[in-house]
Amino acid sequence: MPVKKILKEHETSMKKCVEYLHNEFKGVRTGRASTGLVDNIKVEYYGSMTPINQMANVNAPDATNIMIKPFDPSSLKNIEKAIKASDVGLNPMAENGAIRISVPPLSQERREKIAEQVKQMGEAQKIAVRNVRRDANKKLDDDEKNKVISEDDRDHAKKEVDQMTKKYTEEIEEHTKAKIEEVMTV
């Protein structure tokens, strides 16, 4: 039973690495307007940092614009200030109780830089998955050393951990390639 628990626990950690990467990719500029570009920006709102998508309707009416309509009109200036202060490189304009953000097309040089960042994000998560594998193998070795599980169970579980690692590493690689392709497509 301890082997199944270890495997399940570490597989959950590997899934979280993939989910984290997927969420990170939402904030990467691709030359098209996407609400994901501003979802992670936090705004000071009555003393606490609140994500934009929790305090406003955010949508992309077309491929070059993002519209943000705050639920509380008094928060308009704070949202505009937070977007300007963020590192997404967008210029918000307040108009008629909403904020419009024009998303300019990316130059080829900028696309290549973004693609390199995407590749680095993917590599970081593959390393995280391999670290989870290392931790799982260490736990299995410790359990075998302490006579909680047999040597055969440990060896079989290590093979399963390696298969999980391969599966999630390949999944990360697929997501990374797809995002790079999306960024490089004009």
C-alpha positions as semicolon CSV with decimal commas, in nm:
position;residue;x (nm);y (nm);z (nm)
1;M;0,000;0,000;0,000
2;P;0,276;0,255;0,072
3;V;0,402;0,214;-0,286
4;K;0,066;0,313;-0,436
5;K;0,047;0,612;-0,204
6;I;0,396;0,727;-0,304
7;L;0,317;0,686;-0,674
8;K;-0,014;0,871;-0,648
9;E;0,139;1,152;-0,443
10;H;0,424;1,208;-0,687
11;E;0,203;1,177;-0,995
12;T;-0,013;1,455;-0,852
13;S;0,300;1,670;-0,816
14;M;0,394;1,601;-1,180
15;K;0,043;1,697;-1,294
16;K;0,076;2,023;-1,102
17;C;0,396;2,101;-1,295
18;V;0,205;2,064;-1,624
19;E;-0,088;2,273;-1,495
20;Y;0,150;2,545;-1,377
21;L;0,313;2,560;-1,720
22;H;-0,027;2,578;-1,889
23;N;-0,123;2,874;-1,667
24;E;0,210;3,046;-1,732
25;F;0,158;3,012;-2,107
26;K;-0,174;3,198;-2,082
27;G;0,018;3,515;-1,999
28;V;0,259;3,489;-2,292
29;R;0,202;3,738;-2,575
30;T;0,140;3,581;-2,913
31;G;0,052;3,890;-3,117
32;R;-0,319;3,824;-3,073
33;A;-0,533;3,973;-2,799
34;S;-0,598;3,725;-2,521
35;T;-0,756;3,782;-2,182
36;G;-0,481;3,562;-2,038
37;L;-0,239;3,851;-2,087
38;V;-0,399;4,045;-1,801
39;D;-0,552;3,765;-1,589
40;N;-0,251;3,738;-1,357
41;I;-0,209;4,112;-1,304
42;K;-0,299;4,208;-0,947
43;V;-0,456;4,542;-0,858
44;E;-0,457;4,716;-0,521
45;Y;-0,825;4,722;-0,430
46;Y;-0,934;4,830;-0,081
47;G;-0,601;4,730;0,069
48;S;-0,560;4,387;-0,088
49;M;-0,406;4,268;-0,412
50;T;-0,686;4,134;-0,636
51;P;-0,653;3,973;-0,981
52;I;-0,815;4,181;-1,257
53;N;-1,044;3,898;-1,364
54;Q;-1,203;3,899;-1,016
55;M;-1,290;4,267;-1,025
56;A;-1,385;4,325;-1,389
57;N;-1,527;4,169;-1,702
58;V;-1,232;4,100;-1,931
59;N;-1,285;4,008;-2,295
60;A;-1,115;4,022;-2,633
61;P;-1,373;4,158;-2,880
62;D;-1,132;4,112;-3,171
63;A;-0,776;3,994;-3,243
64;T;-0,613;4,327;-3,156
65;N;-0,803;4,459;-2,851
66;I;-0,874;4,366;-2,491
67;M;-1,162;4,535;-2,308
68;I;-1,178;4,557;-1,929
69;K;-1,502;4,678;-1,769
70;P;-1,464;4,706;-1,388
71;F;-1,756;4,607;-1,166
72;D;-1,671;4,910;-0,951
73;P;-1,607;5,218;-1,170
74;S;-1,393;5,374;-0,894
75;S;-1,130;5,102;-0,949
76;L;-1,066;5,209;-1,311
77;K;-0,755;5,418;-1,231
78;N;-0,607;5,144;-1,011
79;I;-0,652;4,884;-1,286
80;E;-0,495;5,115;-1,544
81;K;-0,201;5,183;-1,310
82;A;-0,148;4,810;-1,240
83;I;-0,142;4,726;-1,613
84;K;0,112;5,001;-1,681
85;A;0,329;4,880;-1,390
86;S;0,316;4,513;-1,501
87;D;0,576;4,358;-1,728
88;V;0,336;4,266;-2,012
89;G;0,430;4,577;-2,211
90;L;0,075;4,689;-2,293
91;N;-0,058;5,045;-2,294
92;P;-0,409;5,073;-2,142
93;M;-0,645;5,360;-2,231
94;A;-0,943;5,450;-2,015
95;E;-1,256;5,542;-2,208
96;N;-1,628;5,544;-2,120
97;G;-1,588;5,363;-1,785
98;A;-1,378;5,084;-1,938
99;I;-1,017;5,019;-2,032
100;R;-0,918;4,936;-2,387
101;I;-0,582;4,778;-2,458
102;S;-0,455;4,760;-2,815
103;V;-0,228;4,463;-2,869
104;P;0,024;4,557;-3,137
105;P;0,162;4,292;-3,371
106;L;0,498;4,148;-3,265
107;S;0,817;4,195;-3,466
108;Q;1,005;3,882;-3,575
109;E;1,286;3,964;-3,332
110;R;1,038;3,996;-3,043
111;R;0,869;3,669;-3,144
112;E;1,205;3,492;-3,129
113;K;1,274;3,631;-2,780
114;I;0,931;3,524;-2,659
115;A;0,981;3,177;-2,812
116;E;1,309;3,148;-2,620
117;Q;1,129;3,245;-2,297
118;V;0,862;2,983;-2,366
119;K;1,134;2,723;-2,418
120;Q;1,294;2,820;-2,086
121;M;0,956;2,794;-1,908
122;G;0,912;2,444;-2,049
123;E;1,265;2,343;-1,944
124;A;1,204;2,469;-1,591
125;Q;0,895;2,249;-1,558
126;K;1,073;1,945;-1,704
127;I;1,338;1,996;-1,435
128;A;1,061;2,020;-1,175
129;V;0,917;1,687;-1,298
130;R;1,261;1,525;-1,278
131;N;1,299;1,660;-0,924
132;V;0,969;1,494;-0,833
133;R;1,108;1,167;-0,979
134;R;1,423;1,205;-0,769
135;D;1,214;1,261;-0,454
136;A;0,993;0,960;-0,531
137;N;1,295;0,736;-0,588
138;K;1,455;0,858;-0,264
139;K;1,133;0,784;-0,073
140;L;1,116;0,436;-0,227
141;D;1,482;0,370;-0,136
142;D;1,422;0,486;0,220
143;D;1,112;0,266;0,255
144;E;1,303;-0,036;0,122
145;K;1,595;0,039;0,356
146;N;1,353;0,059;0,651
147;K;1,191;-0,271;0,545
148;V;0,854;-0,107;0,474
149;I;0,855;-0,241;0,118
150;S;1,048;-0,520;-0,054
151;E;1,332;-0,469;-0,300
152;D;1,114;-0,603;-0,584
153;D;0,834;-0,360;-0,498
154;R;1,084;-0,075;-0,493
155;D;1,229;-0,170;-0,831
156;H;0,883;-0,208;-0,986
157;A;0,772;0,127;-0,840
158;K;1,087;0,299;-0,972
159;K;1,001;0,176;-1,322
160;E;0,651;0,322;-1,282
161;V;0,798;0,653;-1,162
162;D;1,024;0,659;-1,469
163;Q;0,723;0,595;-1,696
164;M;0,530;0,878;-1,527
165;T;0,830;1,108;-1,564
166;K;0,857;1,026;-1,934
167;K;0,483;1,081;-1,984
168;Y;0,474;1,424;-1,816
169;T;0,803;1,537;-1,969
170;E;0,665;1,455;-2,316
171;E;0,341;1,638;-2,232
172;I;0,539;1,947;-2,130
173;E;0,742;1,921;-2,450
174;E;0,422;1,906;-2,660
175;H;0,272;2,211;-2,484
176;T;0,599;2,402;-2,528
177;K;0,626;2,321;-2,900
178;A;0,261;2,421;-2,956
179;K;0,312;2,753;-2,775
180;I;0,632;2,829;-2,967
181;E;0,448;2,757;-3,292
182;E;0,165;2,988;-3,181
183;V;0,413;3,266;-3,098
184;M;0,605;3,231;-3,426
185;T;0,292;3,225;-3,644
186;V;0,234;3,569;-3,789
